[in-house]
């Protein structure tokens, strides 16, 4: 038998496929160790065949297989090939997506423990410990050997020797969420939920968009669809933007599906992730739940794929291969002949258009469960606050409502999309602003550590005592961050218990969980945080949400900034009034007449959509055009420019031949010229169709510079 093996060498960007002779029973998708050059290398078997075009005596032999079951199943192998073709990236790179990173590096090991089980009674005269131990096992049948030895000492070994007990080493799996109790009542579906479940099954479209307002019970619809798939003997993939942010979802899944559900996410330890992955591959678990990488889960015979909060930016990968989770999910759904359900209260303009155009089926959940009203949104004009001499981040209206909420013993969430204390520090005398040495961005002051941090590369700098440019001592803290908000709140409400949730307070697997649990157990009155607080949380006691600076995301230099703002405001507002009390939202802005904020305050998704889609059509932005950015980055500015020149020339030739395809074509500095010490340039294009996409990917893939990186982004969610 001959195996085609793709050698998986770290850092190699080149596909190397070689024929090897094999007398082991390996299948395509298996990882094998093969002789390579003068040493050995690991590779994936991509195809098994009878004959090779090479003479038999020239072929080397596979040393061994890494695992018994192929690491990559047949469906995933096909998918890896499709991804490699679609994004013009090496197949080895795509195959890596399908196995836990720790499996490649060999850094995780399976854990084993010894168990002892009762076999038969034997005489144990004059050995009270043995008698006790034997009695214990006669009763309990089996126990962990280590625990047993703690209690009965060497009596355990003696009994094993006598043949009364049998010891056995067995693999144990780490359970990443032992501390998550499986709770959550199973609701009888409402009529609207039932209709939604049926509609997904009834349509002949593969994709259904479930457009349901916040609190409309979308989760219950997903869980029912997943349960139905399992009943049909199939598996399920459930994608969420950030699983660690939704402990409620976890406990619901636990309660409903027990160990059938496996959770894959980056916050787990390497060992835990590996074990969860193994449970899926071996069929012990049949539901894969996780962030975008869970779309590569090693399940077979998929019966349903759910992509919750489909509008979320985290679904596009920001490292090679830069895949879009929806595209992969769709490929898997088509391969398995199963449905793909997209859910959101605020679908992206592109998705909604595809639904209206009939490409996707559209199902709506227009009302909250139990007809609970959506909270009232009060728009507050912050310009007026400034004129009235109120310099604080809280308007009078917000302060008034906060005080009332605290007095009534209810909870509040304050949202501000900026962590740290102040956005930056600057010198009042000469205007100097502190910037990162490695990145073209200003530094953020963090009061707790009294340092300046770069939010792009994480570098830390000592806080300025005096201006390094002019020596002046009037350092000004410009722009408010979450730390400053907490400080101000403490001054205003000394008795209030305040939690802060942002990147600085949520490290580790349980970081988010701890804060969210404290808040849901009423150990705090106010939760201050970045967009993390906007995610699908369900806190029934929250009756006030304050959006401190609604304009921040509006002024992003990005065609999606309106859409983002609408989504963010709707999502965070949706955290209020989910319990029995009606909720309120205070939205602070310097632009109170802004159409997008008005639509968001009125929960008018349709109005927003029409406004936005008309604008995009008039200006020819996605979904009416495709933005493609070819990025070049290098530590050496000359190398970057050289690579840029290379790709630009080839792209220009394509442009010259197909002008009618282009709305825009130019090369320039990236908006942030340097990140982590690397210079960045871009060729920015706006195209009327996808026709030239393959050519562009080909040009980028063909531009080989040893010191520069070149990559392609489609409709990038971040244009920095
Ligand atoms: P969404 O994801 O649409 O924002 P959720 O799925 O979080 O909404 O549901 C909102 C609330 O309604 C949750 O507290 C959930 O437990 C509850 N809920 C969902 N379905 C039902 C139902 N059929 N009957 C009663 N309560 C329900
Ligand atoms: Zn930096």
XYZ file of C-alpha atoms and ligand atoms in Angstrom:
748
model
C 0.000 0.000 0.000
C 1.196 3.529 -0.760
C 0.355 6.576 1.363
C 0.531 10.160 0.210
C 1.854 12.012 3.230
C 1.899 15.755 3.759
C 4.781 16.582 6.028
C 3.825 18.914 8.840
C 6.904 20.970 9.558
C 6.508 23.885 11.904
C 6.877 27.303 10.236
C 6.902 25.745 6.812
C 4.552 27.521 4.474
C 5.104 25.006 1.721
C 3.074 21.911 1.013
C 5.265 18.892 0.671
C 3.448 15.726 -0.362
C 5.481 12.536 -0.683
C 4.694 8.903 -1.371
C 5.621 6.377 1.303
C 5.292 2.644 1.437
C 3.139 1.441 4.270
C 2.413 -1.971 5.687
C 0.420 -0.657 8.643
C -3.356 -0.461 8.558
C -3.473 3.348 8.324
C -6.300 5.362 6.816
C -6.396 8.775 5.212
C -6.415 11.439 7.913
C -4.051 9.539 10.202
C -0.971 11.223 11.588
C 2.175 9.235 10.912
C 5.879 9.479 11.601
C 7.996 9.175 8.472
C 11.678 9.323 7.579
C 12.341 12.793 6.267
C 15.757 13.996 5.177
C 18.169 12.715 7.730
C 15.658 12.605 10.550
C 11.989 11.904 11.117
C 8.946 14.107 10.736
C 5.252 13.939 11.502
C 2.788 14.146 8.697
C -0.801 13.541 7.692
C -1.816 10.759 5.348
C -3.910 12.548 2.733
C -4.550 9.613 0.428
C -4.078 5.867 0.394
C -3.471 4.207 -2.973
C -2.218 1.014 -4.590
C 0.615 2.254 -6.758
C 3.072 5.094 -6.950
C 4.551 6.837 -9.979
C 7.933 6.525 -8.310
C 9.978 3.331 -8.506
C 9.287 1.158 -5.485
C 12.922 0.975 -4.414
C 13.063 4.771 -4.060
C 10.151 4.933 -1.632
C 10.744 5.053 2.090
C 8.615 3.329 4.639
C 6.303 4.907 7.228
C 7.724 4.337 10.727
C 4.510 4.321 12.713
C 1.073 5.819 13.178
C 0.643 8.371 15.956
C -2.843 7.294 16.994
C -5.148 4.370 16.462
C -8.075 6.396 15.121
C -7.181 8.852 12.360
C -6.760 12.325 13.833
C -8.737 13.873 10.980
C -11.889 12.119 9.810
C -12.880 11.818 6.165
C -15.240 14.783 6.195
C -12.670 17.024 7.862
C -9.977 15.909 5.430
C -12.174 16.952 2.522
C -12.964 20.214 4.281
C -9.282 20.979 4.849
C -8.742 20.554 1.109
C -11.607 22.909 0.322
C -10.267 25.540 2.732
C -6.787 25.272 1.227
C -8.229 25.881 -2.255
C -10.592 28.633 -1.167
C -7.975 30.704 0.680
C -4.928 29.519 -1.292
C -3.060 28.421 1.805
C -0.939 25.288 2.287
C -2.930 22.173 3.090
C -0.744 21.428 6.115
C -1.835 24.721 7.637
C -5.496 23.829 7.095
C -5.129 20.346 8.530
C -3.732 21.861 11.701
C -7.068 23.581 12.268
C -8.665 20.218 12.859
C -6.505 18.969 15.697
C -5.803 20.539 19.084
C -2.520 22.475 18.909
C -1.206 20.556 21.883
C -1.521 17.324 19.964
C 1.026 18.486 17.403
C 3.529 19.682 19.939
C 3.086 16.499 21.962
C 2.806 18.558 25.117
C -0.312 16.918 26.473
C -0.520 13.441 27.737
C -3.495 11.355 28.509
C -4.087 10.932 32.234
C -4.409 7.497 33.737
C -5.476 6.377 37.177
C -5.653 2.958 38.784
C -9.010 1.593 39.841
C -9.542 -1.429 42.067
C -12.563 -3.651 41.763
C -14.038 -6.464 43.837
C -13.481 -9.983 42.466
C -14.139 -12.541 45.210
C -14.072 -13.127 48.949
C -10.917 -14.575 50.488
C -10.026 -15.427 54.111
C -8.768 -12.322 55.938
C -8.354 -13.542 59.510
C -6.362 -11.302 61.844
C -6.212 -8.553 59.275
C -8.858 -6.026 60.263
C -7.729 -3.475 57.629
C -8.051 -6.078 54.877
C -11.437 -7.155 56.188
C -12.647 -3.572 56.220
C -11.298 -2.876 52.762
C -12.851 -6.028 51.350
C -16.198 -5.174 52.915
C -16.010 -1.693 51.479
C -15.415 -2.968 47.972
C -17.939 -5.743 48.231
C -20.392 -2.918 48.829
C -19.045 -0.345 46.369
C -17.769 -2.702 43.644
C -15.009 -0.325 42.575
C -12.907 2.572 43.837
C -9.967 4.776 42.925
C -6.791 3.025 44.148
C -5.123 6.160 45.449
C -8.125 7.083 47.578
C -8.463 3.516 48.776
C -4.838 3.405 49.898
C -5.307 6.574 51.892
C -7.976 4.799 53.869
C -6.812 1.189 54.046
C -3.072 1.462 53.418
C -1.158 -1.573 52.116
C -4.166 -3.813 52.812
C -5.226 -2.875 49.276
C -2.072 -4.345 47.757
C -2.350 -7.478 49.892
C -5.890 -8.081 48.688
C -4.895 -7.589 45.084
C -2.114 -10.119 45.561
C -4.578 -12.610 47.032
C -6.820 -12.222 44.034
C -9.691 -10.747 46.040
C -9.421 -7.472 44.185
C -8.266 -6.612 40.704
C -6.401 -3.451 39.818
C -6.748 -1.829 36.460
C -5.216 1.301 34.957
C -7.713 3.321 33.062
C -7.724 6.561 31.208
C -9.550 9.402 32.908
C -10.730 12.538 31.235
C -10.330 15.953 32.731
C -13.638 17.694 33.211
C -13.173 21.388 32.538
C -16.419 22.490 34.059
C -16.747 20.526 37.246
C -17.702 23.723 38.990
C -20.537 24.516 36.610
C -23.642 23.076 38.117
C -26.065 21.694 35.604
C -29.087 23.772 36.293
C -31.762 25.352 34.212
C -35.337 24.450 33.884
C -36.531 23.023 30.657
C -39.316 25.230 29.445
C -42.242 24.057 27.418
C -41.824 25.863 24.122
C -44.039 28.837 23.453
C -46.109 28.801 20.283
C -43.618 31.141 18.613
C -40.669 28.944 19.572
C -42.461 25.862 18.264
C -43.119 27.588 14.969
C -39.450 28.525 14.745
C -38.315 24.943 15.357
C -40.743 23.632 12.748
C -39.780 26.276 10.220
C -36.131 25.245 10.344
C -37.113 21.680 9.539
C -39.660 22.592 6.900
C -37.648 24.865 4.635
C -35.742 23.576 1.644
C -33.007 26.146 2.285
C -29.899 24.973 4.076
C -29.547 28.200 6.039
C -32.200 29.692 8.302
C -31.798 33.093 9.920
C -33.541 33.218 13.286
C -34.125 36.895 13.919
C -35.371 37.201 17.495
C -35.296 40.230 19.774
C -33.158 39.998 22.924
C -34.903 37.789 25.467
C -37.138 36.118 22.891
C -35.933 32.630 23.843
C -33.628 31.776 20.943
C -31.509 29.484 23.123
C -34.444 27.172 23.797
C -35.015 26.910 20.057
C -31.379 25.921 19.484
C -31.438 23.348 22.265
C -34.595 21.766 20.904
C -33.093 21.531 17.417
C -29.936 19.963 18.869
C -31.937 17.473 20.927
C -33.879 16.488 17.797
C -30.658 15.904 15.877
C -29.358 13.644 18.648
C -32.612 11.713 18.628
C -32.099 11.055 14.949
C -28.730 9.546 15.868
C -26.738 12.487 14.575
C -24.341 14.980 16.103
C -24.429 18.762 16.517
C -22.149 21.783 16.404
C -23.122 24.815 18.460
C -21.042 27.932 17.851
C -21.081 30.910 20.190
C -18.893 34.029 20.105
C -17.162 33.496 23.428
C -18.234 30.571 25.531
C -16.566 31.724 28.726
C -18.820 34.750 28.675
C -21.953 32.687 28.876
C -21.855 30.469 31.960
C -25.642 30.346 31.906
C -25.472 28.707 28.526
C -22.988 26.195 29.903
C -25.123 25.149 32.828
C -28.153 24.896 30.585
C -26.254 22.610 28.240
C -25.006 20.560 31.152
C -28.485 20.133 32.530
C -29.918 19.213 29.189
C -27.243 17.025 27.653
C -24.893 16.010 30.475
C -21.618 14.573 29.220
C -22.958 14.367 25.658
C -21.790 17.953 25.300
C -18.107 18.741 24.860
C -16.827 22.247 25.265
C -13.954 23.511 23.186
C -12.475 26.856 23.934
C -9.220 28.644 24.362
C -9.626 29.271 28.076
C -9.287 25.571 28.880
C -5.999 24.036 29.870
C -4.246 22.107 27.126
C -5.109 18.813 28.776
C -8.773 19.647 29.203
C -9.138 20.774 25.627
C -7.438 17.677 24.351
C -9.731 15.434 26.391
C -12.880 17.213 25.249
C -11.687 16.848 21.668
C -10.992 13.139 22.207
C -14.477 12.585 23.595
C -15.923 14.040 20.402
C -13.651 12.119 18.096
C -14.416 8.865 19.833
C -18.134 9.541 19.819
C -18.503 9.706 23.615
C -19.705 13.260 23.235
C -21.959 14.247 20.357
C -22.383 18.000 20.703
C -19.435 20.279 20.089
C -19.840 23.690 21.696
C -17.387 26.495 21.386
C -16.134 29.638 19.720
C -15.213 29.746 16.048
C -12.631 26.936 16.140
C -15.360 24.493 17.227
C -16.508 24.547 13.601
C -13.569 22.147 13.066
C -14.823 19.686 15.695
C -14.066 16.014 14.965
C -17.693 14.923 14.803
C -19.248 12.884 12.026
C -22.746 12.703 10.682
C -23.622 16.239 11.750
C -27.381 16.802 12.077
C -27.513 20.515 12.901
C -25.150 23.478 13.095
C -26.094 26.546 15.127
C -24.202 29.814 14.821
C -25.430 32.075 17.600
C -24.958 35.875 17.473
C -24.058 35.534 13.819
C -23.182 39.231 13.547
C -20.290 38.908 16.001
C -16.881 39.973 14.718
C -15.113 37.077 16.418
C -16.342 34.708 13.708
C -13.664 35.828 11.306
C -10.218 34.483 12.013
C -7.388 36.987 12.233
C -4.539 34.612 11.589
C -3.764 32.383 8.627
C -5.847 30.844 7.235
C -8.186 33.826 7.606
C -11.363 31.873 7.302
C -14.890 33.010 7.932
C -16.723 30.662 10.305
C -19.966 30.956 8.365
C -18.292 29.743 5.149
C -16.883 26.669 6.886
C -20.161 25.967 8.693
C -21.984 26.143 5.372
C -19.541 23.714 3.754
C -20.080 21.285 6.629
C -23.859 21.670 6.508
C -23.876 20.966 2.775
C -21.538 18.010 3.161
C -23.819 16.488 5.814
C -27.092 17.553 4.248
C -28.070 19.257 7.488
C -29.439 22.657 8.451
C -27.409 25.658 9.503
C -29.198 28.072 11.838
C -27.941 31.622 12.277
C -29.338 33.485 15.267
C -29.254 37.152 16.196
C -31.303 40.045 17.491
C -29.254 42.277 15.211
C -28.264 40.364 12.075
C -25.496 41.772 9.962
C -26.698 43.757 6.952
C -25.200 41.191 4.622
C -26.969 38.239 6.267
C -30.304 40.008 6.452
C -30.097 40.936 2.800
C -29.433 37.341 1.859
C -32.472 36.322 3.892
C -34.696 38.962 2.276
C -33.412 37.937 -1.150
C -34.600 34.397 -0.440
C -31.193 32.758 -0.262
C -31.754 32.001 3.438
C -35.019 31.155 5.112
C -36.098 33.872 7.592
C -37.842 33.121 10.890
C -38.750 35.765 13.441
C -39.288 35.833 17.186
C -40.606 39.381 17.496
C -41.555 39.332 21.185
C -39.841 38.729 24.468
C -40.815 35.637 26.460
C -43.948 36.264 28.547
C -44.508 39.456 26.543
C -42.051 41.265 28.805
C -41.608 44.782 27.494
C -38.299 45.875 26.056
C -36.700 48.547 28.239
C -37.244 52.231 27.440
C -34.176 53.899 26.014
C -33.594 57.514 27.068
C -31.184 59.435 24.893
C -29.184 61.997 26.859
C -27.396 64.878 25.139
C -23.939 65.047 26.702
C -23.186 68.417 25.078
C -25.810 69.906 27.348
C -24.178 68.267 30.374
C -20.877 69.869 29.462
C -22.578 73.246 29.041
C -24.125 72.819 32.457
C -20.673 72.323 33.901
C -20.891 68.590 34.538
C -17.488 67.127 33.672
C -18.189 63.641 35.055
C -18.808 60.603 32.841
C -22.370 60.391 34.245
C -25.201 62.648 33.168
C -27.648 63.969 35.740
C -30.316 61.641 34.314
C -28.089 58.605 34.724
C -27.139 59.563 38.280
C -30.753 59.973 39.227
C -31.693 56.563 37.875
C -28.643 54.913 39.381
C -29.545 56.240 42.811
C -33.112 54.967 42.419
C -31.958 51.542 41.258
C -29.612 51.193 44.216
C -32.313 52.368 46.618
C -34.701 49.726 45.303
C -32.108 46.990 45.722
C -31.856 46.304 42.016
C -28.810 46.026 39.812
C -27.257 48.169 37.101
C -24.840 47.583 34.244
C -22.664 50.402 32.945
C -21.087 49.918 29.563
C -18.025 51.692 28.240
C -15.938 50.232 25.478
C -12.565 51.310 26.815
C -10.538 49.641 29.491
C -7.906 51.226 31.687
C -8.169 54.565 33.436
C -7.776 57.104 30.679
C -7.516 56.562 26.959
C -4.207 58.356 26.880
C -2.072 60.864 28.725
C -0.939 64.094 27.204
C 1.087 67.130 28.163
C -1.000 70.266 28.626
C 1.991 72.484 27.944
C 3.248 71.136 24.628
C 0.626 68.605 23.503
C 2.952 65.575 23.685
C 1.103 62.249 23.841
C 2.672 59.037 25.101
C 3.025 56.456 22.328
C 4.179 52.862 22.153
C 7.719 52.338 20.900
C 6.654 49.280 18.900
C 3.257 50.395 17.651
C 1.841 53.487 16.056
C -0.767 53.983 18.805
C -1.057 56.039 21.966
C -0.740 54.423 25.378
C -3.515 53.905 27.892
C -3.041 54.798 31.540
C -3.855 52.018 34.042
C -4.329 53.354 37.545
C -4.152 50.075 39.452
C -0.649 49.288 38.264
C 0.174 52.983 37.798
C 1.617 52.337 34.367
C 0.991 53.002 30.697
C 0.000 50.046 28.533
C -0.144 49.485 24.817
C -3.428 47.784 23.961
C -1.972 46.435 20.734
C 1.169 44.662 21.895
C 0.714 44.626 25.671
C 3.954 46.535 26.359
C 4.117 48.424 29.660
C 5.820 51.730 30.352
C 6.432 53.718 33.520
C 3.917 56.475 34.129
C 5.194 59.923 33.200
C 6.117 62.251 36.034
C 7.004 65.030 33.664
C 6.630 65.484 29.940
C 9.605 63.898 28.172
C 9.361 66.533 25.443
C 9.171 69.814 27.351
C 9.672 68.820 30.975
C 6.260 70.267 31.869
C 4.424 68.775 34.829
C 0.830 69.248 33.692
C -0.013 65.721 32.644
C -3.608 65.400 31.519
C -5.640 62.196 31.524
C -7.677 62.304 28.334
C -10.689 60.075 27.737
C -12.427 57.914 30.306
C -11.851 54.187 30.765
C -13.522 51.582 32.956
C -11.094 52.021 35.887
C -11.874 55.711 36.056
C -15.607 55.016 35.927
C -15.315 52.676 38.902
C -13.296 55.309 40.784
C -15.917 57.978 40.151
C -18.748 55.642 41.110
C -17.077 54.861 44.420
C -16.952 58.551 45.185
C -20.617 59.041 44.298
C -21.985 55.877 45.913
C -19.614 54.803 48.695
C -21.936 52.025 49.846
C -22.470 50.471 46.425
C -20.706 47.202 45.628
C -19.069 47.467 42.224
C -17.588 44.870 39.890
C -15.500 45.593 36.828
C -15.344 43.256 33.861
C -12.820 43.901 31.102
C -9.667 42.322 29.716
C -7.729 43.348 32.811
C -9.989 41.583 35.304
C -10.898 38.392 33.486
C -7.727 36.419 32.987
C -7.834 32.649 33.318
C -10.495 30.115 32.573
C -12.734 31.131 35.444
C -12.097 34.864 35.174
C -15.377 35.788 33.509
C -17.231 33.091 35.342
C -16.204 34.411 38.745
C -17.363 37.965 38.030
C -20.615 36.924 36.376
C -21.402 34.530 39.198
C -20.781 37.191 41.832
C -23.057 39.555 39.977
C -25.832 37.026 39.468
C -25.630 36.058 43.161
C -26.237 39.711 44.067
C -22.823 40.151 45.598
C -22.598 43.420 43.690
C -24.942 46.226 42.724
C -23.197 47.661 39.686
C -21.290 45.910 36.933
C -18.998 48.160 34.900
C -17.490 46.731 31.762
C -16.496 46.737 28.132
C -18.454 44.947 25.392
C -18.124 41.746 27.423
C -21.127 42.929 29.435
C -23.205 43.210 26.265
C -23.138 39.484 25.476
C -26.125 37.223 26.089
C -26.290 37.521 29.870
C -29.590 36.988 31.593
C -29.639 38.805 34.960
C -33.256 39.202 36.040
C -32.473 41.868 38.652
C -30.866 44.302 36.246
C -33.272 47.156 35.631
C -30.832 49.838 34.543
C -28.280 49.850 31.762
C -26.118 52.921 31.198
C -24.322 53.337 27.884
C -21.706 55.901 28.789
C -20.378 56.797 25.370
C -22.565 55.568 22.544
C -20.599 57.514 19.937
C -17.334 55.739 20.408
C -17.980 53.003 17.884
C -19.732 55.385 15.447
C -16.556 57.179 14.569
C -14.531 54.156 13.667
C -13.072 54.436 10.184
C -14.941 51.385 8.977
C -17.911 50.895 6.698
C -19.490 48.726 9.390
C -19.341 51.310 12.185
C -23.072 52.135 11.937
C -23.954 48.481 12.020
C -21.637 47.853 14.972
C -23.097 50.735 16.908
C -26.652 49.580 16.317
C -25.730 46.060 17.385
C -23.836 47.112 20.461
C -26.550 49.463 21.703
C -29.294 46.892 21.100
C -27.341 44.087 22.739
C -26.357 45.996 25.826
C -29.816 47.554 26.179
C -31.218 44.028 25.992
C -29.598 43.217 29.361
C -32.108 45.439 31.138
C -35.556 44.446 32.386
C -35.324 40.706 31.732
C -36.968 39.849 35.049
C -40.341 40.822 36.431
C -39.517 44.550 36.693
C -39.478 46.782 33.671
C -36.054 48.024 32.679
C -34.536 51.329 31.663
C -31.620 52.293 29.472
C -29.768 55.596 29.551
C -27.855 56.249 26.358
C -25.346 59.093 26.560
C -24.199 60.699 23.336
C -22.750 63.890 21.878
C -24.835 63.272 18.753
C -28.399 62.826 20.034
C -30.014 63.186 16.603
C -27.925 60.486 15.009
C -30.207 58.272 12.926
C -28.527 55.038 13.965
C -28.870 55.772 17.671
C -32.512 56.744 17.104
C -33.245 53.431 15.401
C -31.481 51.542 18.187
C -33.393 53.414 20.886
C -36.668 52.516 19.146
C -35.656 48.858 18.618
C -36.339 49.455 14.970
C -34.152 46.878 13.249
C -36.088 47.112 9.997
C -35.744 50.890 9.961
C -32.041 50.612 10.644
C -31.643 47.988 7.951
C -33.400 50.028 5.257
C -31.413 53.129 6.154
C -28.132 51.267 6.123
C -28.725 49.114 3.085
C -29.688 52.162 1.017
C -26.549 53.926 2.099
C -24.400 50.928 1.224
C -26.069 50.616 -2.151
C -25.559 54.306 -2.886
C -21.906 54.297 -1.856
C -21.213 50.802 -3.207
C -20.012 49.138 -0.048
C -20.612 45.520 1.025
C -22.865 43.654 0.432
C -22.969 45.533 -2.899
C -19.229 45.314 -3.315
C -16.358 43.330 -1.902
C -13.552 44.980 0.026
C -10.277 43.168 -0.390
C -7.161 44.213 1.393
C -3.771 42.722 0.664
C -1.600 43.359 3.703
C 2.173 43.460 3.821
C 4.066 43.570 7.066
C 7.738 43.349 8.002
C 10.069 44.382 10.795
C 12.251 46.132 8.250
C 10.548 49.013 6.470
C 12.556 48.406 3.280
C 11.596 44.733 3.162
C 7.951 45.700 3.636
C 8.117 48.258 0.836
C 9.820 45.805 -1.452
C 7.155 43.169 -0.861
C 4.486 45.817 -1.329
C 5.996 46.810 -4.661
C 6.011 43.165 -5.730
C 2.346 42.510 -5.017
C 1.263 45.914 -6.201
C 2.800 45.465 -9.632
C 1.078 42.142 -10.173
C -2.213 43.413 -8.806
C -1.959 46.439 -11.016
C -1.695 44.202 -14.051
C -4.916 42.499 -12.990
C -6.489 45.899 -12.426
C -5.423 47.133 -15.875
C -7.035 44.139 -17.545
C -10.270 44.243 -15.503
C -10.983 47.886 -14.709
C -14.726 47.250 -14.867
C -14.373 44.971 -11.833
C -12.827 47.680 -9.654
C -14.473 50.507 -7.751
C -11.285 51.380 -5.948
C -7.647 50.360 -6.200
C -4.736 51.892 -4.323
C -1.737 51.170 -2.154
C -0.974 53.023 1.058
C 0.179 52.817 4.625
C -2.131 50.779 6.835
C -4.052 53.129 9.162
C -1.839 51.921 12.017
C 1.580 52.078 10.424
C 3.377 49.869 12.857
C 2.253 47.127 15.274
C 4.631 45.149 17.448
C 7.559 46.652 15.660
C 6.316 45.637 12.221
C 5.720 48.132 9.444
C 2.396 47.689 7.686
C 1.233 48.552 4.183
C -1.872 47.679 2.250
C -3.265 47.463 -1.228
C -6.893 48.343 -0.795
C -9.468 47.298 -3.373
C -13.188 47.517 -3.734
C -14.535 45.036 -6.272
C -17.949 44.616 -7.822
C -17.806 40.812 -7.664
C -15.811 37.852 -6.432
C -14.556 37.098 -9.916
C -10.943 38.135 -9.333
C -10.684 36.851 -5.786
C -8.828 33.686 -6.775
C -6.276 35.711 -8.760
C -5.691 38.048 -5.836
C -5.183 35.178 -3.417
C -2.820 33.619 -5.926
C -0.722 36.782 -6.199
C -0.479 37.119 -2.426
C 0.440 33.436 -2.030
C 3.065 33.740 -4.748
C 4.828 36.715 -3.175
C 7.534 34.947 -1.221
C 9.749 37.186 0.852
C 11.722 35.709 3.625
C 11.333 38.775 5.818
C 7.849 39.985 4.935
C 4.386 38.570 5.485
C 1.715 38.977 2.839
C -1.910 38.082 3.346
C -5.407 38.756 2.027
C -8.442 39.955 3.958
C -12.007 39.914 2.600
C -14.392 42.498 4.020
C -12.085 42.828 7.023
C -13.844 43.480 10.300
C -10.925 45.564 11.444
C -9.272 48.008 9.099
C -6.525 49.170 11.439
P -32.384 35.280 23.752
O -31.232 34.338 23.546
O -33.339 35.294 22.599
O -31.942 36.650 24.162
P -32.967 33.622 25.993
O -32.842 32.352 25.271
O -31.838 34.048 26.882
O -33.269 34.770 24.952
O -34.329 33.584 26.830
C -34.720 34.657 27.633
C -35.334 34.153 28.932
O -36.553 33.483 28.678
C -34.463 33.167 29.654
O -34.489 33.480 31.033
C -35.114 31.837 29.398
O -34.879 30.935 30.459
C -36.579 32.197 29.292
N -37.349 31.300 28.428
C -36.985 30.840 27.206
N -37.954 30.063 26.678
C -38.968 30.036 27.560
C -40.262 29.408 27.582
N -40.682 28.660 26.571
N -41.040 29.601 28.676
C -40.597 30.374 29.696
N -39.408 30.980 29.743
C -38.583 30.834 28.698
Zn 2.661 48.439 21.370
